[in-house]
GROMACS .gro file of C-alpha atoms in nm:
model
  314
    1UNK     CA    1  -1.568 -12.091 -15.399
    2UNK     CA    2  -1.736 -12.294 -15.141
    3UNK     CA    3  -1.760 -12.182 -14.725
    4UNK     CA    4  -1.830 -12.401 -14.452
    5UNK     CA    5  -2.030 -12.181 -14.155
    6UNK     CA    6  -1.957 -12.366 -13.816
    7UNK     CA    7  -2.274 -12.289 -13.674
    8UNK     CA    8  -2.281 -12.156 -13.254
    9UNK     CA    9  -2.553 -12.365 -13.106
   10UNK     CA   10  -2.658 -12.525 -12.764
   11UNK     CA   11  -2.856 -12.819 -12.916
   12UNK     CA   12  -3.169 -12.623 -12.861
   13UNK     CA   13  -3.102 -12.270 -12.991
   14UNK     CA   14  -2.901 -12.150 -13.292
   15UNK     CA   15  -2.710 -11.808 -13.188
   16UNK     CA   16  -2.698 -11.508 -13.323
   17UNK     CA   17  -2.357 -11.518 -13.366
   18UNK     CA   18  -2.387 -11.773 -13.617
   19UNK     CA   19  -2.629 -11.555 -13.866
   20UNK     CA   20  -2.364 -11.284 -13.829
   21UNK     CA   21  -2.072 -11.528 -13.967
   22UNK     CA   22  -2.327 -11.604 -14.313
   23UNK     CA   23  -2.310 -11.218 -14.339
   24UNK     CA   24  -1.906 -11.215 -14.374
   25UNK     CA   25  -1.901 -11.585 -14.542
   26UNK     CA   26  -2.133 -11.365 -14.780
   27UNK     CA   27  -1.907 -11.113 -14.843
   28UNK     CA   28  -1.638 -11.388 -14.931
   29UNK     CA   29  -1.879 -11.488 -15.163
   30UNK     CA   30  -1.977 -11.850 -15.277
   31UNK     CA   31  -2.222 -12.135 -15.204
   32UNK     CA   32  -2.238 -12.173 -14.835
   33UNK     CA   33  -2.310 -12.447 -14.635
   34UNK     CA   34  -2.362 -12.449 -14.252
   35UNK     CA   35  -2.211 -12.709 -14.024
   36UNK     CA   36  -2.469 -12.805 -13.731
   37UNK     CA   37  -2.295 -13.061 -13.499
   38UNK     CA   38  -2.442 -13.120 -13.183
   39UNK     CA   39  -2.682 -13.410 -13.010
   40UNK     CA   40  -3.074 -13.389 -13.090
   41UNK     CA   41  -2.997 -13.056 -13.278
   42UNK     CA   42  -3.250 -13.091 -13.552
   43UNK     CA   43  -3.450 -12.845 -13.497
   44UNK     CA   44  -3.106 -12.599 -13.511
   45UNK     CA   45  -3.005 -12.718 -13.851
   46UNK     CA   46  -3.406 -12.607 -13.952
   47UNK     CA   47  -3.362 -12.284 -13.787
   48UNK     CA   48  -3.013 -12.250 -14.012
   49UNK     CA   49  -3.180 -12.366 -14.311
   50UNK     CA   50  -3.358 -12.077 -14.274
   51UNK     CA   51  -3.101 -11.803 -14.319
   52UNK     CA   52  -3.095 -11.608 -14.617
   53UNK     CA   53  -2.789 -11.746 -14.882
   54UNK     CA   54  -2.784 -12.029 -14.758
   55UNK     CA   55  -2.776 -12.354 -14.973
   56UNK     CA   56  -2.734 -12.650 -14.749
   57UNK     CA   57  -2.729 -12.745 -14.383
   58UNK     CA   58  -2.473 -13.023 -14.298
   59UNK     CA   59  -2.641 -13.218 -14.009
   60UNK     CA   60  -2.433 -13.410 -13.785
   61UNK     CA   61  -2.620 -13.547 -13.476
   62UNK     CA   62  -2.433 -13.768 -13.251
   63UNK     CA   63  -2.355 -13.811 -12.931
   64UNK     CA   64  -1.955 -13.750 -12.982
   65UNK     CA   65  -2.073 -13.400 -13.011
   66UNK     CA   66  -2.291 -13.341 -12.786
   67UNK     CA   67  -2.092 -13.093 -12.556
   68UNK     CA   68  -1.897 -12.929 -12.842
   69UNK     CA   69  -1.553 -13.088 -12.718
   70UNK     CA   70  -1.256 -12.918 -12.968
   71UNK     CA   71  -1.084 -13.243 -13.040
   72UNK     CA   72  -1.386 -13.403 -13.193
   73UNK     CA   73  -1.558 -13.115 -13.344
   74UNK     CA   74  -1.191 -13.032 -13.533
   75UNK     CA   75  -1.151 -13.353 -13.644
   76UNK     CA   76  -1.495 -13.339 -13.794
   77UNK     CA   77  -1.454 -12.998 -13.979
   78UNK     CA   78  -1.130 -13.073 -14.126
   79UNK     CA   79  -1.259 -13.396 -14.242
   80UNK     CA   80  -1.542 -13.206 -14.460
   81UNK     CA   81  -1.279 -12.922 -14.552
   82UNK     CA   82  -1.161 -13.120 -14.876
   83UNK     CA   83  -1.512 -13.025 -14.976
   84UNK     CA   84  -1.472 -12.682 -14.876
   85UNK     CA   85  -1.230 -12.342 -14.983
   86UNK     CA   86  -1.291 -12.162 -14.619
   87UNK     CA   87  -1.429 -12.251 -14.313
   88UNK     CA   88  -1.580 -11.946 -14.108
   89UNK     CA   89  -1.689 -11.911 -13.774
   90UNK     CA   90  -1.752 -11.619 -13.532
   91UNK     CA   91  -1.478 -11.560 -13.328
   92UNK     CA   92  -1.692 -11.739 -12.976
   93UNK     CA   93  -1.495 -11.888 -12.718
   94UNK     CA   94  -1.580 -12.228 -12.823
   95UNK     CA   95  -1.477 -12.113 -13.183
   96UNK     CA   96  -1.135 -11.990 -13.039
   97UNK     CA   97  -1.095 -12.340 -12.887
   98UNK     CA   98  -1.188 -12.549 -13.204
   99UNK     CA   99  -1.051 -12.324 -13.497
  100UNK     CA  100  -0.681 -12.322 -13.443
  101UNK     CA  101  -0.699 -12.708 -13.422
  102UNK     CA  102  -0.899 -12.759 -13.763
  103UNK     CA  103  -0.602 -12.472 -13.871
  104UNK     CA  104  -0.328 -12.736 -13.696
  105UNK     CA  105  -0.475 -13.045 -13.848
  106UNK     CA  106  -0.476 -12.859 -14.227
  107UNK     CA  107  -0.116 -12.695 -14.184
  108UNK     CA  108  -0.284 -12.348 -14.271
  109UNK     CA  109  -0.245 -12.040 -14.081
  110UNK     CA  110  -0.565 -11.916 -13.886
  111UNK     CA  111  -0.712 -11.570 -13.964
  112UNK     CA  112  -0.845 -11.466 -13.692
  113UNK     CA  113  -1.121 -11.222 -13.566
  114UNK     CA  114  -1.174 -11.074 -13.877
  115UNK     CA  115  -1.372 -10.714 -13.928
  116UNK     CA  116  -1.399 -10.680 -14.246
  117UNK     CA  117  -1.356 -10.838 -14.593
  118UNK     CA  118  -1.153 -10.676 -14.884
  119UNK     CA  119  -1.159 -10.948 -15.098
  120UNK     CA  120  -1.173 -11.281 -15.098
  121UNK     CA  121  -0.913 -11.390 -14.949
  122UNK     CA  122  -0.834 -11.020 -14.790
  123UNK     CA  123  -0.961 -10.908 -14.424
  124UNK     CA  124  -0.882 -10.659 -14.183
  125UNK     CA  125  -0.844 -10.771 -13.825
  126UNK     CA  126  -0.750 -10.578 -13.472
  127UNK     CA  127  -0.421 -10.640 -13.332
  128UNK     CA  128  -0.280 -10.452 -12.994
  129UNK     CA  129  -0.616 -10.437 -12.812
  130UNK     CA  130  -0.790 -10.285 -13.129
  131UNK     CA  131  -0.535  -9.975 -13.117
  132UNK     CA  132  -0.423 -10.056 -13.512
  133UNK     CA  133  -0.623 -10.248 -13.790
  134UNK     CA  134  -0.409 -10.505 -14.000
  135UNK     CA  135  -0.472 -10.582 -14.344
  136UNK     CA  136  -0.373 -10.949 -14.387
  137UNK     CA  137  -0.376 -11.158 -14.737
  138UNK     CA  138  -0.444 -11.520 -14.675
  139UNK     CA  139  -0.310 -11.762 -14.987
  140UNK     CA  140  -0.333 -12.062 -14.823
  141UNK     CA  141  -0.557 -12.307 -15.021
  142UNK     CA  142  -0.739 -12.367 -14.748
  143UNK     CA  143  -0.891 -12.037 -14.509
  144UNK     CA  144  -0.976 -12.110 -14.180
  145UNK     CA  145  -1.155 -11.776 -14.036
  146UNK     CA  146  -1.276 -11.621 -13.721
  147UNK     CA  147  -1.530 -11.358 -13.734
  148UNK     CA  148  -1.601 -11.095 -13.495
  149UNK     CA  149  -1.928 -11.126 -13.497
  150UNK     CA  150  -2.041 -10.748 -13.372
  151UNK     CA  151  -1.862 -10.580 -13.711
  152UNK     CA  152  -2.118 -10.786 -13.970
  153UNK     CA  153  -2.514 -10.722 -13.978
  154UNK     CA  154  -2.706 -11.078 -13.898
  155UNK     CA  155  -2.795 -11.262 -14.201
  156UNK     CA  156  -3.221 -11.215 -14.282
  157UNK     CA  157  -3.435 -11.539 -14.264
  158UNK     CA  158  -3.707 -11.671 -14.568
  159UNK     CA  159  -3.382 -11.895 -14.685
  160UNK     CA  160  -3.480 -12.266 -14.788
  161UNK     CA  161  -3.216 -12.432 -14.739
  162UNK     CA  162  -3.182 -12.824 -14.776
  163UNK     CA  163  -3.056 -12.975 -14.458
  164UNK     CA  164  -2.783 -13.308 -14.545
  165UNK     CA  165  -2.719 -13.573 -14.281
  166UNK     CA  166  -2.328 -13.588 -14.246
  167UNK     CA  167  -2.134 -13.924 -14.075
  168UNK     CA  168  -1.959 -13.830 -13.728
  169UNK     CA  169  -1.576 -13.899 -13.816
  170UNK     CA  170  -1.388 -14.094 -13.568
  171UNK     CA  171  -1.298 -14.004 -13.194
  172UNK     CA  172  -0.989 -13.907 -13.139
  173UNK     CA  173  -1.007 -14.000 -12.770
  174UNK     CA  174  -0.807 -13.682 -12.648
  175UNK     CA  175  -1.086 -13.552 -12.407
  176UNK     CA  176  -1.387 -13.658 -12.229
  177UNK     CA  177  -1.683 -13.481 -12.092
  178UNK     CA  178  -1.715 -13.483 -11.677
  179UNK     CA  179  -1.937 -13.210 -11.647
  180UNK     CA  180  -2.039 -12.837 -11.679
  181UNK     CA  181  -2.169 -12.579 -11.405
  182UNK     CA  182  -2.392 -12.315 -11.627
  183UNK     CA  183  -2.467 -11.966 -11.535
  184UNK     CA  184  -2.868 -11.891 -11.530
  185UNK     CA  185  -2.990 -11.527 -11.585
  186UNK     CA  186  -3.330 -11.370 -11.650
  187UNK     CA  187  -3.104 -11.057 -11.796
  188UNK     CA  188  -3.027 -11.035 -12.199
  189UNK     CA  189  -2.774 -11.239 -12.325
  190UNK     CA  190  -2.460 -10.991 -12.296
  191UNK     CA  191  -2.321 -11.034 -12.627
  192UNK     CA  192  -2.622 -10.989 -12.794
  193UNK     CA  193  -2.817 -10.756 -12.565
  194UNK     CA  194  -2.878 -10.393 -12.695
  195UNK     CA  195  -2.824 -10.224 -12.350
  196UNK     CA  196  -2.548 -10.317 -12.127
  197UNK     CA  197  -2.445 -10.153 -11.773
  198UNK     CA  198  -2.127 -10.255 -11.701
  199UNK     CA  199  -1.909 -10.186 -11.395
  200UNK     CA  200  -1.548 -10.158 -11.261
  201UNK     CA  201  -1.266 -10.152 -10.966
  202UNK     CA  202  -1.478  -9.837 -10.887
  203UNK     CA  203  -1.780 -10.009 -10.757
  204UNK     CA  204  -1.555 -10.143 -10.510
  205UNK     CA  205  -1.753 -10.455 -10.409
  206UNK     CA  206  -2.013 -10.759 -10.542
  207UNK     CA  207  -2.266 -10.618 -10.311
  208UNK     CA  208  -2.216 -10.289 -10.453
  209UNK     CA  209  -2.309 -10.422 -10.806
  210UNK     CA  210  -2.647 -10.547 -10.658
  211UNK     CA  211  -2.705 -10.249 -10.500
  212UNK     CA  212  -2.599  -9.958 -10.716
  213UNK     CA  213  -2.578 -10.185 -11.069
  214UNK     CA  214  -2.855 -10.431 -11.064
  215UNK     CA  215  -3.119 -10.148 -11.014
  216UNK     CA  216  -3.052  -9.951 -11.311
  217UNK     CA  217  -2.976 -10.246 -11.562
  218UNK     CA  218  -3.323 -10.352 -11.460
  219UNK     CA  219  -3.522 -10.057 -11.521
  220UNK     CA  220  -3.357 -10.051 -11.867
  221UNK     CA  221  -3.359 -10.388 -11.921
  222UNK     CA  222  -3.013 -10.477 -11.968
  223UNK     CA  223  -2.751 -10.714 -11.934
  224UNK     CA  224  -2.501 -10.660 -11.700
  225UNK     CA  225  -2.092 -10.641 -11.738
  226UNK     CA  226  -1.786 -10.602 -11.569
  227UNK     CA  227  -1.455 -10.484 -11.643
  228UNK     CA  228  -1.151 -10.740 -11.600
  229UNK     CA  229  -1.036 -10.519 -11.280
  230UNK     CA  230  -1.389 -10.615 -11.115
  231UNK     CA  231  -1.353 -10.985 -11.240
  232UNK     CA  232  -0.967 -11.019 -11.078
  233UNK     CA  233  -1.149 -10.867 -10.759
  234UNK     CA  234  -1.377 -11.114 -10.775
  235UNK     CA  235  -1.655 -10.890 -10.779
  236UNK     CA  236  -1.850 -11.043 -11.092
  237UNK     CA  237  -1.764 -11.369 -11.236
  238UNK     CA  238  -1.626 -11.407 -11.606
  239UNK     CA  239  -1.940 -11.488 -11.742
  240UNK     CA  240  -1.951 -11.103 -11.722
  241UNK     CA  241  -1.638 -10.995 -11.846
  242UNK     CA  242  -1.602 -10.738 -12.122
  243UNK     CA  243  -1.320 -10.643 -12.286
  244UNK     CA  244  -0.989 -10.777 -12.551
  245UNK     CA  245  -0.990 -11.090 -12.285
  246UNK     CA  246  -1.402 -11.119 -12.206
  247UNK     CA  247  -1.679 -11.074 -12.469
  248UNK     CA  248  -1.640 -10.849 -12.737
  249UNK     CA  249  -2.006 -10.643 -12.755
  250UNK     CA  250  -2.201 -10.379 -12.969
  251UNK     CA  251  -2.505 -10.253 -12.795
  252UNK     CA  252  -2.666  -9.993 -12.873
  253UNK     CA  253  -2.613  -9.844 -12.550
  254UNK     CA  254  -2.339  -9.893 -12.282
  255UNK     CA  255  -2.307  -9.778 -11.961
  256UNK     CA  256  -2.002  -9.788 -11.800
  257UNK     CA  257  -1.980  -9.711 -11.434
  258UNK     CA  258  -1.672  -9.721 -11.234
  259UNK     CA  259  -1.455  -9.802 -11.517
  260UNK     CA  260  -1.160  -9.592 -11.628
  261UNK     CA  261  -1.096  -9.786 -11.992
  262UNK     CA  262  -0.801  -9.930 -11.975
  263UNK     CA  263  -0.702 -10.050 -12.365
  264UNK     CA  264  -0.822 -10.404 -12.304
  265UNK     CA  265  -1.151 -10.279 -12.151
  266UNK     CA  266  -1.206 -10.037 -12.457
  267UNK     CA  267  -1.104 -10.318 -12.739
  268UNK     CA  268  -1.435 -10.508 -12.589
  269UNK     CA  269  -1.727 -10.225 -12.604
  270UNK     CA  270  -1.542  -9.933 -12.827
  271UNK     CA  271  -1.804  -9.978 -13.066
  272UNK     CA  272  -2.087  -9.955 -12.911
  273UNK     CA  273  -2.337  -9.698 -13.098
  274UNK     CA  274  -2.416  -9.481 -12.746
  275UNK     CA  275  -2.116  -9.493 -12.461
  276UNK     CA  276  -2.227  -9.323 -12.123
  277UNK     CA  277  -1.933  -9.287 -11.850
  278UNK     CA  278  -2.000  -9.200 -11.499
  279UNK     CA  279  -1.693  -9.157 -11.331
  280UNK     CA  280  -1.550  -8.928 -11.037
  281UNK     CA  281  -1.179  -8.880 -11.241
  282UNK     CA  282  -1.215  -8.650 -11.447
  283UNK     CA  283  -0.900  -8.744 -11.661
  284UNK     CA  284  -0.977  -9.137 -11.698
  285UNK     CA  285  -0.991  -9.237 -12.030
  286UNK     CA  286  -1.326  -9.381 -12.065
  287UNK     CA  287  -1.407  -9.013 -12.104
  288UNK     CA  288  -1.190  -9.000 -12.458
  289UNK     CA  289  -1.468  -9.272 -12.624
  290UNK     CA  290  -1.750  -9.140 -12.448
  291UNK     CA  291  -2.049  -9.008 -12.600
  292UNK     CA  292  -2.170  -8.872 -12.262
  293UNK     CA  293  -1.951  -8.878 -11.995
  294UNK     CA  294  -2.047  -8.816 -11.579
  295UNK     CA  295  -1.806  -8.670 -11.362
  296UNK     CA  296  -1.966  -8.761 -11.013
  297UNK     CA  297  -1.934  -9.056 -10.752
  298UNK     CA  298  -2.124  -9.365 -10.889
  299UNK     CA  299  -2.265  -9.427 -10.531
  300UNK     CA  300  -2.482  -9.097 -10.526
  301UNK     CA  301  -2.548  -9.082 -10.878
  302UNK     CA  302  -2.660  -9.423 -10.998
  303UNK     CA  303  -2.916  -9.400 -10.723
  304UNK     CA  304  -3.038  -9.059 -10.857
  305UNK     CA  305  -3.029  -9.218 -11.244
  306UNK     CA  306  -3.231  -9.528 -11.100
  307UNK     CA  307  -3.474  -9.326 -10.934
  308UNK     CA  308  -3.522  -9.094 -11.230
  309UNK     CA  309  -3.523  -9.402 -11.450
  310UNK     CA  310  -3.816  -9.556 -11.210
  311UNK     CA  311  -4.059  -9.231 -11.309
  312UNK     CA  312  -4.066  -9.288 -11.679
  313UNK     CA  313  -4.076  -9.707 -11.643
  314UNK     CA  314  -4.304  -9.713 -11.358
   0.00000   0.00000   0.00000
């Protein structure tokens, strides 16, 4: 069996994300390649050559691809699928844009968001905000999958991969690029960051979150989130949004302040390996997932937990 990784890059970086997808193509099992498509992304394909089990890096560097548009980038991955048994790719929102198209353009269903693999062509996957796990059998010739990337361990590095320049296919001349506005943050990357403080409707305000939020998440050094009730509020943008409709994360330690856990909160951060809840109802359900849970008003104790914090990072 062969697997095609579409690699998550920004033409400078290659993601985590993307070692995470070798893991589950590895579990498949098979030769797999890795799909770099970008513009002046050499030096990702030699970061992804890198990866342990990995045979070959499929380099495609032109400027059709330079802002990852879906029409383009699907054309080019179905294209290179009659080489290929299964096309994986963690489940990113640029992934969730491309994949169902290369699954449209190959008449094959989509498997999406997968947590597990049974077999080969046997996954598990969440369905109704992560309240049930389905076990779904794919016999389509062809396996176009989505990986949540937070269920598989990163691939390792010391991998030697040999890196293959690939033509661009054509343009299908459904889209063009007109430009981008990109969020800049000092903080960890909040998919990937290990600590997250995240807060909700309860914080009441975007000057509350720099004033009771910001202060903590920087003495622990963590990325910052929100739940969707403090995005519609317009309290945080969706840059910070976790949850079945945000980013899906796995720190090691979340803090969630203000937030009751609503389903579609919980289906974004449930498996986190600490959960801390500070919250003044007693009876919201963050409390049910909870590892430690705070019954107290966020506005005199987040002050306290920063101060205390201060003493042993000062």
């Amino acid at each position: 069996m062969s697997i095609l990784v579409i690699a998550e890059h920004d033409n400078e970086e290659l993601k985590d994300a993307t070692a995470r997808a070798v893991s589950a193509a590895a579990a498949i099992g098979g030769d797999i390649h890795i799909l770099v498509a970008g513009k002046g992304c050499k030096s990702v394909a030699e970061t992804a050559a890198k990866l342990d089990g990995v045979a070959k890096v499929l380099l495609c560097d032109n400027d059709l691809y330079a802002h990852r548009l879906a029409e383009p980038l699907a054309l080019l991955i179905s294209g290179l699928m009659t080489d290929y048994d299964v096309a994986v790719a963690p489940a990113s929102t640029s992934a969730k844009n491309v994949m169902p198209r290369v699954a449209a353009l190959l008449d094959v269903m989509q498997v999406s968001d997968i947590l597990s693999v049974e077999s080969a062509d046997t996954f598990l996957h969440p369905i109704y905000a992560g309240n049930a796990i389905q076990t779904v059998q794919a016999t389509d010739a062809k396996k176009i999958i989505t990986v949540r990337t937070t269920a598989f361990p990163a691939a390792g590095g010391g991998g030697s991969a040999t890196i293959e320049n690939v033509a661009a296919a054509d343009d299908p001349g459904l889209s063009t690029f007109v430009g981008e506005e990109l969020s800049r943050s000092d903080r960890p990357e909040l998919v990937s960051a290990k600590i997250i403080v995240s807060g909700g409707r309860g914080v009441a305000s975007g000057e509350n979150f720099t004033k009771y939020i910001e202060p903590v998440a920087d003495r622990l050094g963590a990325a910052i989130g929100a739940s969707r009730a403090a995005v519609d509020a317009g309290y945080m943008s969706n840059d910070y949004q976790v949850g079945q409709t945000g980013k899906v994360v796995a720190p090691e330690l979340y803090v969630a302040v203000g937030i009751s856990g609503a389903i579609q909160h919980l289906a974004g951060m449930k498996d986190s390996k600490v959960i801390v809840a500070i919250n003044k109802d007693e009876e919201a359900p963050i409390f049910q997932v909870a590892d430690y849970g705070l019954v107290a008003d966020l506005f005199q104790a987040m002050p306290e937990l920063a101060e205390e914090l201060a003493k042993v990072t000062s």
